[in-house]
Amino acid sequence: MIWFFYNSFFPIVFLMLLPRFLLRMWKRGGYRKGFLQRFGRYEAAVQERLRNRPRVWIHAVSVGEVLVALRFMRALRERRSALAFVLTTTTSTGHAIAAQQLSADDVLLYFPVDLPWIMTRVLNRLRPLALVLVEGEIWPNLLRLARRRGVPIMLLNGRMSKHSFRGYRRVRPLVKKALACFDLFCMQGPEDAQRLRELGADPEKIRVMGSAKYDVTEPSHMDLDPVRALLLRAGFDADTRWLVGGSTWPGEETILLDLYKKLRAQDSKTRLALVPRHAERRQAVMAAILKSGLAGVAWSELKIARASHTPAADVLLVDTTGELNHFYALATVIFVGKSLTSHGGQNVIEAAVFAKPIVIGPYTENFTTVIADFRTANALIQVPDASALERAVAELWADNQAAQAYGRRAEQVVHDKAGAIRASAECLLSLLLN
């Protein structure tokens, strides 16, 4: 009866949300590419590759989850070199990152709509050895149909925020049925595990592993010379001190622009780099820069411009996908966004791995376990509002020794907490052997 109600109401909800979904795809670009894959329709070449060998199916929604999935795949290959994978993503940005880094042996697709006839078609094509869902993906039809076929199912780097928990609790009977399909839950922290238990998951299937994102970023492999060369060509001096706003959301850019003006008045070498969470917001962010009375330049334009040694702008708008870490590596101080507005925060590990001082706002519920790790080690500064942000950044800007100490502690947290990917890979291999 529960499945009947889900399959009766989900198509209605899907049709209601479809215009919004299509608009978002159009704004992000590349919406035509792979569109039919969302309905389980694959090109002949893709079908041929899927027929060649069974694969582990890993689903990762967007960029952060994709990076975890790629590192997980590498860890599995280090142990079982013959394994092959199909990776699905939901967003075009996640798809773009995966396309850049995925092994030629693996298949990249868009995730299909969770309707029974579509999921049946997809499972017939993929014939997965196992199904791995990254972080918080609970799709009832996929889970039910995969379980019916005897496919081992695992949740990797699972998290359950307060917001998600409240939503799932409203449909607990359905969620409990879906959770029963899993063989293993590899959760980030004790709170995530407890919320999962309260939703009806079998406690015997739950493991607390820590965050897999500690294993993802590897700065030693990053070549910054092309970035530095382009910045020099654009007129930014080699000794520029960068305040970097990473993964910012609407409202945060204006706060950082006001803060930057005050910093620049004290230190002429200061520049601001804004890296919005969604690159399609480039026009709105540039409008905010110009409205503030500052000169801005877009990174995408610098990359295609042929002129050199132009006067440096005040603000660099990084409006490309997959380059946030380059600017974290160059930063003097980093503000990690989506945290001054009530949207749950973003991943601070990407900044910490470069031994940089990090400041965040009060809203971090999407990363409670990670933020607790950093706060315990006094490895970041969390502020309640914009005024406190201004004071914290100004103090770090003026005290290089204190800033470096925060950076070293942040880097040490990453080193100490790594290992979830390796442990999770061993768990999946055990499932496959069983």
CSV table of C-alpha atoms in Angstrom, one decimal:
chain,number,residue,atom,x,y,z
A,1,MET,CA,0.0,0.0,0.0
A,2,ILE,CA,2.9,2.4,0.8
A,3,TRP,CA,4.5,1.8,-2.5
A,4,PHE,CA,1.1,2.4,-4.3
A,5,PHE,CA,0.7,5.8,-2.6
A,6,TYR,CA,4.3,6.8,-3.4
A,7,ASN,CA,3.9,5.8,-7.1
A,8,SER,CA,0.6,7.6,-7.3
A,9,PHE,CA,1.8,10.9,-5.8
A,10,PHE,CA,5.4,11.1,-7.0
A,11,PRO,CA,4.4,11.5,-10.7
A,12,ILE,CA,2.1,14.4,-9.7
A,13,VAL,CA,4.8,16.1,-7.6
A,14,PHE,CA,7.4,15.5,-10.4
A,15,LEU,CA,5.2,17.2,-13.0
A,16,MET,CA,4.6,20.1,-10.6
A,17,LEU,CA,8.3,20.6,-10.1
A,18,LEU,CA,9.3,19.9,-13.7
A,19,PRO,CA,9.1,23.5,-14.9
A,20,ARG,CA,11.3,24.7,-12.0
A,21,PHE,CA,13.8,21.9,-12.7
A,22,LEU,CA,14.0,22.7,-16.4
A,23,LEU,CA,14.5,26.4,-15.7
A,24,ARG,CA,17.4,25.5,-13.4
A,25,MET,CA,18.9,23.2,-16.0
A,26,TRP,CA,18.6,26.0,-18.6
A,27,LYS,CA,20.3,28.5,-16.4
A,28,ARG,CA,23.2,26.2,-15.6
A,29,GLY,CA,23.7,25.3,-19.3
A,30,GLY,CA,24.1,22.0,-21.1
A,31,TYR,CA,20.5,21.0,-20.4
A,32,ARG,CA,20.1,19.2,-23.7
A,33,LYS,CA,23.1,16.9,-23.2
A,34,GLY,CA,22.1,13.7,-21.6
A,35,PHE,CA,18.5,14.8,-21.1
A,36,LEU,CA,17.0,11.4,-22.3
A,37,GLN,CA,19.3,9.6,-19.9
A,38,ARG,CA,17.1,10.9,-17.1
A,39,PHE,CA,14.4,8.7,-18.5
A,40,GLY,CA,16.6,5.7,-18.9
A,41,ARG,CA,17.2,6.2,-22.6
A,42,TYR,CA,20.8,5.7,-23.6
A,43,GLU,CA,22.8,6.1,-26.9
A,44,ALA,CA,23.8,2.9,-28.7
A,45,ALA,CA,27.5,3.4,-27.7
A,46,VAL,CA,26.6,3.7,-24.0
A,47,GLN,CA,24.4,0.6,-24.2
A,48,GLU,CA,27.2,-1.4,-25.8
A,49,ARG,CA,29.6,-0.3,-23.0
A,50,LEU,CA,27.1,-1.3,-20.3
A,51,ARG,CA,26.6,-4.7,-22.0
A,52,ASN,CA,30.4,-5.4,-21.9
A,53,ARG,CA,30.7,-6.0,-18.1
A,54,PRO,CA,28.7,-5.6,-14.9
A,55,ARG,CA,29.6,-2.5,-12.8
A,56,VAL,CA,29.2,-1.0,-9.4
A,57,TRP,CA,26.6,1.8,-9.7
A,58,ILE,CA,27.5,4.9,-7.6
A,59,HIS,CA,25.2,7.9,-7.5
A,60,ALA,CA,26.4,11.3,-6.4
A,61,VAL,CA,24.2,14.4,-6.7
A,62,SER,CA,26.6,17.3,-7.3
A,63,VAL,CA,30.2,18.4,-7.1
A,64,GLY,CA,30.9,17.6,-3.5
A,65,GLU,CA,29.4,14.2,-3.6
A,66,VAL,CA,31.0,13.5,-7.0
A,67,LEU,CA,34.5,14.1,-5.5
A,68,VAL,CA,33.7,11.7,-2.7
A,69,ALA,CA,32.5,9.1,-5.2
A,70,LEU,CA,35.6,9.5,-7.4
A,71,ARG,CA,37.9,9.0,-4.4
A,72,PHE,CA,35.9,6.0,-3.3
A,73,MET,CA,36.2,4.4,-6.7
A,74,ARG,CA,39.9,4.9,-6.6
A,75,ALA,CA,40.1,3.2,-3.2
A,76,LEU,CA,38.1,0.3,-4.5
A,77,ARG,CA,40.3,-0.1,-7.6
A,78,GLU,CA,43.4,-0.1,-5.4
A,79,ARG,CA,42.0,-3.2,-3.8
A,80,ARG,CA,40.2,-4.8,-6.7
A,81,SER,CA,41.7,-3.5,-10.0
A,82,ALA,CA,39.1,-5.4,-12.1
A,83,LEU,CA,36.1,-3.5,-10.8
A,84,ALA,CA,34.3,-1.2,-13.2
A,85,PHE,CA,31.8,1.6,-12.4
A,86,VAL,CA,28.9,3.6,-13.6
A,87,LEU,CA,28.6,7.0,-12.0
A,88,THR,CA,25.4,8.9,-12.1
A,89,THR,CA,24.9,12.6,-11.2
A,90,THR,CA,21.9,14.9,-10.9
A,91,THR,CA,23.4,18.3,-11.7
A,92,SER,CA,25.3,19.5,-14.8
A,93,THR,CA,28.1,20.9,-12.5
A,94,GLY,CA,28.6,17.5,-10.9
A,95,HIS,CA,28.5,15.9,-14.3
A,96,ALA,CA,31.2,18.3,-15.6
A,97,ILE,CA,33.6,17.6,-12.7
A,98,ALA,CA,33.1,13.8,-13.1
A,99,ALA,CA,33.7,14.0,-16.9
A,100,GLN,CA,37.1,15.7,-16.2
A,101,GLN,CA,38.3,13.1,-13.7
A,102,LEU,CA,36.5,9.8,-14.5
A,103,SER,CA,38.6,6.9,-15.7
A,104,ALA,CA,38.1,6.0,-19.4
A,105,ASP,CA,36.9,2.5,-18.2
A,106,ASP,CA,33.9,3.9,-16.4
A,107,VAL,CA,30.5,5.2,-17.6
A,108,LEU,CA,29.1,8.6,-16.7
A,109,LEU,CA,25.3,9.1,-16.9
A,110,TYR,CA,22.6,11.4,-15.5
A,111,PHE,CA,20.5,10.0,-12.7
A,112,PRO,CA,17.0,8.7,-13.9
A,113,VAL,CA,13.7,9.8,-12.5
A,114,ASP,CA,12.5,7.5,-9.7
A,115,LEU,CA,9.5,6.1,-11.5
A,116,PRO,CA,9.1,2.3,-11.5
A,117,TRP,CA,9.1,1.7,-15.2
A,118,ILE,CA,12.1,4.0,-15.7
A,119,MET,CA,14.1,2.4,-12.9
A,120,THR,CA,13.3,-1.1,-14.2
A,121,ARG,CA,14.6,-0.1,-17.6
A,122,VAL,CA,17.8,1.4,-16.1
A,123,LEU,CA,18.5,-1.7,-13.8
A,124,ASN,CA,18.0,-3.9,-16.8
A,125,ARG,CA,20.7,-1.9,-18.7
A,126,LEU,CA,23.1,-1.5,-15.8
A,127,ARG,CA,22.9,-4.9,-14.1
A,128,PRO,CA,24.8,-3.5,-11.1
A,129,LEU,CA,27.1,-5.6,-8.9
A,130,ALA,CA,26.3,-3.2,-6.1
A,131,LEU,CA,24.5,0.1,-5.6
A,132,VAL,CA,26.2,2.9,-3.6
A,133,LEU,CA,24.3,6.1,-2.8
A,134,VAL,CA,26.4,9.1,-1.6
A,135,GLU,CA,25.4,11.1,1.5
A,136,GLY,CA,21.6,11.5,1.6
A,137,GLU,CA,20.0,9.8,-1.5
A,138,ILE,CA,16.9,7.8,-0.6
A,139,TRP,CA,15.0,6.9,-3.8
A,140,PRO,CA,12.3,4.4,-2.9
A,141,ASN,CA,11.7,2.8,-6.3
A,142,LEU,CA,15.4,2.4,-7.0
A,143,LEU,CA,15.9,0.8,-3.6
A,144,ARG,CA,12.9,-1.5,-3.8
A,145,LEU,CA,13.7,-2.8,-7.3
A,146,ALA,CA,17.4,-3.2,-6.7
A,147,ARG,CA,16.7,-5.1,-3.5
A,148,ARG,CA,14.3,-7.3,-5.4
A,149,ARG,CA,17.2,-8.3,-7.7
A,150,GLY,CA,19.5,-9.0,-4.8
A,151,VAL,CA,21.8,-6.1,-5.4
A,152,PRO,CA,23.9,-5.1,-2.3
A,153,ILE,CA,23.0,-1.5,-1.3
A,154,MET,CA,25.2,0.9,0.7
A,155,LEU,CA,24.9,4.5,1.8
A,156,LEU,CA,28.4,6.2,1.6
A,157,ASN,CA,29.3,9.2,3.8
A,158,GLY,CA,25.7,9.3,5.0
A,159,ARG,CA,24.4,12.4,6.7
A,160,MET,CA,21.0,13.4,8.1
A,161,SER,CA,20.6,17.1,8.9
A,162,LYS,CA,17.9,18.4,11.2
A,163,HIS,CA,16.1,19.8,8.1
A,164,SER,CA,16.2,16.5,6.2
A,165,PHE,CA,15.2,14.5,9.4
A,166,ARG,CA,12.1,16.7,9.8
A,167,GLY,CA,11.1,16.1,6.2
A,168,TYR,CA,11.6,12.4,6.3
A,169,ARG,CA,9.8,12.0,9.6
A,170,ARG,CA,6.6,13.3,7.9
A,171,VAL,CA,6.7,10.2,5.6
A,172,ARG,CA,8.3,7.8,8.1
A,173,PRO,CA,6.4,4.7,6.9
A,174,LEU,CA,7.7,5.1,3.4
A,175,VAL,CA,11.2,6.0,4.6
A,176,LYS,CA,11.3,3.0,6.9
A,177,LYS,CA,10.4,0.7,4.0
A,178,ALA,CA,13.1,2.3,1.8
A,179,LEU,CA,15.8,2.1,4.6
A,180,ALA,CA,15.0,-1.6,5.0
A,181,CYS,CA,16.4,-2.1,1.5
A,182,PHE,CA,19.9,-1.1,2.5
A,183,ASP,CA,22.6,-3.6,3.6
A,184,LEU,CA,24.9,-1.0,5.1
A,185,PHE,CA,24.9,2.7,6.2
A,186,CYS,CA,28.3,4.3,6.5
A,187,MET,CA,27.4,7.5,8.4
A,188,GLN,CA,29.5,10.6,9.1
A,189,GLY,CA,28.7,11.1,12.8
A,190,PRO,CA,26.7,9.9,15.8
A,191,GLU,CA,23.9,12.4,15.3
A,192,ASP,CA,23.4,11.3,11.7
A,193,ALA,CA,23.3,7.6,12.9
A,194,GLN,CA,20.9,8.4,15.7
A,195,ARG,CA,18.5,10.2,13.3
A,196,LEU,CA,18.6,7.3,10.9
A,197,ARG,CA,17.8,4.9,13.7
A,198,GLU,CA,14.8,7.0,14.7
A,199,LEU,CA,13.5,6.8,11.1
A,200,GLY,CA,13.5,3.0,11.4
A,201,ALA,CA,16.9,1.9,10.1
A,202,ASP,CA,18.3,-1.4,11.4
A,203,PRO,CA,20.9,-0.4,14.1
A,204,GLU,CA,23.0,-3.5,13.1
A,205,LYS,CA,23.5,-2.1,9.6
A,206,ILE,CA,24.8,1.4,10.8
A,207,ARG,CA,28.5,2.3,11.0
A,208,VAL,CA,29.9,5.7,12.1
A,209,MET,CA,32.9,6.3,9.8
A,210,GLY,CA,33.5,10.1,10.0
A,211,SER,CA,33.4,12.3,7.0
A,212,ALA,CA,34.7,10.9,3.7
A,213,LYS,CA,35.4,14.5,2.6
A,214,TYR,CA,38.6,14.4,4.7
A,215,ASP,CA,40.0,12.0,2.1
A,216,VAL,CA,39.1,13.9,-1.0
A,217,THR,CA,41.4,17.0,-1.5
A,218,GLU,CA,45.0,16.5,-2.3
A,219,PRO,CA,46.8,19.9,-2.6
A,220,SER,CA,50.2,18.4,-3.5
A,221,HIS,CA,48.8,17.4,-6.9
A,222,MET,CA,47.6,20.9,-7.7
A,223,ASP,CA,49.5,23.0,-10.3
A,224,LEU,CA,49.0,26.7,-9.4
A,225,ASP,CA,51.5,28.1,-11.9
A,226,PRO,CA,48.9,28.7,-14.7
A,227,VAL,CA,46.6,30.4,-12.2
A,228,ARG,CA,49.4,32.7,-10.9
A,229,ALA,CA,50.5,33.5,-14.5
A,230,LEU,CA,47.0,34.5,-15.5
A,231,LEU,CA,46.6,36.7,-12.4
A,232,LEU,CA,49.9,38.4,-13.2
A,233,ARG,CA,48.8,39.0,-16.8
A,234,ALA,CA,45.5,40.5,-15.4
A,235,GLY,CA,47.5,43.0,-13.3
A,236,PHE,CA,47.3,41.3,-9.9
A,237,ASP,CA,50.7,41.5,-8.2
A,238,ALA,CA,52.4,38.3,-7.0
A,239,ASP,CA,52.2,39.6,-3.4
A,240,THR,CA,48.5,40.3,-3.5
A,241,ARG,CA,46.7,39.3,-0.3
A,242,TRP,CA,43.5,37.5,-1.1
A,243,LEU,CA,40.3,37.5,0.9
A,244,VAL,CA,38.4,34.6,-0.6
A,245,GLY,CA,34.7,34.1,-0.3
A,246,GLY,CA,34.1,30.5,-1.3
A,247,SER,CA,30.7,28.9,-2.2
A,248,THR,CA,28.9,32.2,-1.5
A,249,TRP,CA,25.1,32.5,-1.6
A,250,PRO,CA,22.9,35.6,-2.3
A,251,GLY,CA,23.4,38.2,0.4
A,252,GLU,CA,26.8,37.1,1.4
A,253,GLU,CA,28.6,38.8,-1.5
A,254,THR,CA,27.4,42.2,-0.4
A,255,ILE,CA,28.6,41.6,3.2
A,256,LEU,CA,32.1,40.6,1.8
A,257,LEU,CA,32.2,43.6,-0.5
A,258,ASP,CA,31.6,46.0,2.4
A,259,LEU,CA,34.2,44.1,4.5
A,260,TYR,CA,36.7,44.3,1.6
A,261,LYS,CA,36.5,48.1,1.4
A,262,LYS,CA,37.5,48.4,5.0
A,263,LEU,CA,40.4,46.0,4.6
A,264,ARG,CA,41.7,47.7,1.5
A,265,ALA,CA,41.7,51.0,3.3
A,266,GLN,CA,44.2,49.5,5.7
A,267,ASP,CA,46.2,47.4,3.2
A,268,SER,CA,46.5,48.4,-0.4
A,269,LYS,CA,47.7,44.9,-1.4
A,270,THR,CA,44.3,43.4,-0.5
A,271,ARG,CA,42.0,42.0,-3.1
A,272,LEU,CA,38.7,40.0,-2.9
A,273,ALA,CA,37.9,36.8,-4.8
A,274,LEU,CA,34.3,35.8,-4.9
A,275,VAL,CA,33.5,32.2,-5.8
A,276,PRO,CA,29.7,31.9,-5.8
A,277,ARG,CA,28.3,28.4,-5.1
A,278,HIS,CA,26.5,28.5,-8.5
A,279,ALA,CA,28.4,29.9,-11.4
A,280,GLU,CA,25.1,30.9,-13.2
A,281,ARG,CA,24.7,33.7,-10.7
A,282,ARG,CA,27.6,35.5,-12.4
A,283,GLN,CA,25.5,38.4,-13.6
A,284,ALA,CA,23.9,39.0,-10.2
A,285,VAL,CA,27.2,38.9,-8.4
A,286,MET,CA,28.9,41.2,-10.9
A,287,ALA,CA,26.0,43.6,-10.6
A,288,ALA,CA,26.5,43.7,-6.8
A,289,ILE,CA,30.2,44.4,-7.3
A,290,LEU,CA,29.6,47.3,-9.6
A,291,LYS,CA,26.8,48.6,-7.3
A,292,SER,CA,29.2,48.7,-4.4
A,293,GLY,CA,31.4,51.1,-6.4
A,294,LEU,CA,34.2,48.6,-7.0
A,295,ALA,CA,35.8,47.4,-10.2
A,296,GLY,CA,35.2,43.7,-10.9
A,297,VAL,CA,36.5,41.2,-13.5
A,298,ALA,CA,35.3,37.7,-14.3
A,299,TRP,CA,37.7,34.8,-14.2
A,300,SER,CA,36.0,33.3,-17.3
A,301,GLU,CA,36.8,36.5,-19.3
A,302,LEU,CA,40.4,36.6,-18.2
A,303,LYS,CA,40.8,33.0,-19.4
A,304,ILE,CA,39.8,34.0,-22.9
A,305,ALA,CA,41.2,37.5,-23.1
A,306,ARG,CA,44.3,38.2,-25.1
A,307,ALA,CA,45.2,41.5,-23.6
A,308,SER,CA,47.9,41.4,-20.9
A,309,HIS,CA,49.0,43.7,-18.0
A,310,THR,CA,45.6,45.3,-17.7
A,311,PRO,CA,44.9,47.4,-14.5
A,312,ALA,CA,44.0,45.0,-11.7
A,313,ALA,CA,40.4,45.1,-10.6
A,314,ASP,CA,39.3,45.3,-7.0
A,315,VAL,CA,37.3,42.1,-7.1
A,316,LEU,CA,37.8,38.9,-9.0
A,317,LEU,CA,34.6,37.0,-9.7
A,318,VAL,CA,35.4,33.3,-10.2
A,319,ASP,CA,32.5,32.2,-12.3
A,320,THR,CA,33.8,28.8,-13.5
A,321,THR,CA,33.2,25.3,-12.1
A,322,GLY,CA,35.9,23.3,-10.4
A,323,GLU,CA,38.4,26.0,-9.6
A,324,LEU,CA,37.5,26.9,-6.0
A,325,ASN,CA,40.5,25.1,-4.6
A,326,HIS,CA,42.9,27.1,-6.7
A,327,PHE,CA,41.8,30.2,-4.9
A,328,TYR,CA,41.7,28.6,-1.5
A,329,ALA,CA,45.3,27.7,-2.1
A,330,LEU,CA,46.2,31.4,-2.8
A,331,ALA,CA,44.1,32.9,0.0
A,332,THR,CA,45.3,34.8,3.0
A,333,VAL,CA,42.0,34.4,4.8
A,334,ILE,CA,39.0,32.3,3.7
A,335,PHE,CA,35.3,32.8,4.4
A,336,VAL,CA,33.3,29.6,3.6
A,337,GLY,CA,29.8,30.6,2.4
A,338,LYS,CA,26.3,29.5,2.7
A,339,SER,CA,26.8,30.0,6.4
A,340,LEU,CA,25.7,33.6,7.0
A,341,THR,CA,22.3,32.9,5.5
A,342,SER,CA,20.2,30.0,6.8
A,343,HIS,CA,21.2,27.4,4.1
A,344,GLY,CA,23.2,24.9,6.1
A,345,GLY,CA,26.8,25.8,5.3
A,346,GLN,CA,29.4,24.4,3.0
A,347,ASN,CA,32.4,22.1,3.2
A,348,VAL,CA,35.3,23.7,5.2
A,349,ILE,CA,37.7,20.8,4.5
A,350,GLU,CA,38.4,22.1,1.0
A,351,ALA,CA,39.9,25.2,2.7
A,352,ALA,CA,41.6,23.5,5.6
A,353,VAL,CA,43.7,21.2,3.5
A,354,PHE,CA,45.6,24.3,2.4
A,355,ALA,CA,46.5,25.3,6.0
A,356,LYS,CA,44.5,28.5,5.7
A,357,PRO,CA,42.6,30.4,8.4
A,358,ILE,CA,38.9,29.8,8.0
A,359,VAL,CA,35.9,31.9,9.1
A,360,ILE,CA,32.3,30.7,8.9
A,361,GLY,CA,28.8,32.0,9.8
A,362,PRO,CA,26.4,30.4,12.3
A,363,TYR,CA,24.4,28.2,9.9
A,364,THR,CA,26.3,24.9,9.4
A,365,GLU,CA,23.8,22.2,10.0
A,366,ASN,CA,24.7,20.3,6.8
A,367,PHE,CA,28.2,19.7,8.3
A,368,THR,CA,27.6,19.4,12.0
A,369,THR,CA,30.1,16.5,12.5
A,370,VAL,CA,32.9,18.3,10.5
A,371,ILE,CA,32.4,21.6,12.2
A,372,ALA,CA,32.4,20.0,15.6
A,373,ASP,CA,35.8,18.4,14.7
A,374,PHE,CA,37.2,21.8,13.8
A,375,ARG,CA,35.8,23.7,16.7
A,376,THR,CA,37.1,21.1,19.2
A,377,ALA,CA,40.6,21.7,17.7
A,378,ASN,CA,40.2,25.5,17.7
A,379,ALA,CA,40.9,25.2,13.9
A,380,LEU,CA,38.4,27.8,12.6
A,381,ILE,CA,36.4,30.8,13.7
A,382,GLN,CA,32.6,30.7,13.7
A,383,VAL,CA,30.9,34.0,14.0
A,384,PRO,CA,27.2,34.9,14.7
A,385,ASP,CA,26.7,37.7,12.2
A,386,ALA,CA,28.3,40.1,9.7
A,387,SER,CA,29.7,42.4,12.3
A,388,ALA,CA,31.5,39.6,14.0
A,389,LEU,CA,32.8,38.4,10.6
A,390,GLU,CA,34.3,41.8,10.0
A,391,ARG,CA,36.1,41.8,13.4
A,392,ALA,CA,37.4,38.2,13.0
A,393,VAL,CA,38.8,38.8,9.5
A,394,ALA,CA,40.4,42.1,10.5
A,395,GLU,CA,42.1,40.4,13.4
A,396,LEU,CA,43.5,37.6,11.2
A,397,TRP,CA,44.5,40.1,8.6
A,398,ALA,CA,46.5,42.1,11.1
A,399,ASP,CA,48.0,39.1,13.0
A,400,ASN,CA,49.8,36.8,10.5
A,401,GLN,CA,51.1,34.6,13.3
A,402,ALA,CA,47.6,33.9,14.6
A,403,ALA,CA,46.3,33.3,11.1
A,404,GLN,CA,49.0,30.8,10.4
A,405,ALA,CA,48.3,29.0,13.7
A,406,TYR,CA,44.7,28.6,12.7
A,407,GLY,CA,45.7,27.3,9.3
A,408,ARG,CA,48.1,24.7,10.8
A,409,ARG,CA,45.5,23.4,13.2
A,410,ALA,CA,42.9,23.1,10.4
A,411,GLU,CA,45.4,21.1,8.3
A,412,GLN,CA,46.1,18.8,11.2
A,413,VAL,CA,42.4,18.1,11.7
A,414,VAL,CA,42.2,16.9,8.0
A,415,HIS,CA,45.2,14.7,8.6
A,416,ASP,CA,43.9,13.3,11.9
A,417,LYS,CA,40.3,12.6,10.6
A,418,ALA,CA,41.1,11.0,7.3
A,419,GLY,CA,40.3,7.3,6.7
A,420,ALA,CA,36.6,7.0,6.1
A,421,ILE,CA,37.0,6.3,2.4
A,422,ARG,CA,39.3,3.4,3.0
A,423,ALA,CA,37.1,1.9,5.7
A,424,SER,CA,34.0,2.3,3.6
A,425,ALA,CA,35.7,0.6,0.6
A,426,GLU,CA,36.5,-2.4,2.8
A,427,CYS,CA,32.9,-2.6,3.9
A,428,LEU,CA,31.6,-2.6,0.3
A,429,LEU,CA,34.1,-5.3,-0.7
A,430,SER,CA,32.9,-7.4,2.2
A,431,LEU,CA,29.3,-7.0,0.9
A,432,LEU,CA,30.4,-8.1,-2.6
A,433,LEU,CA,32.2,-11.2,-1.2
A,434,ASN,CA,29.2,-12.1,0.8
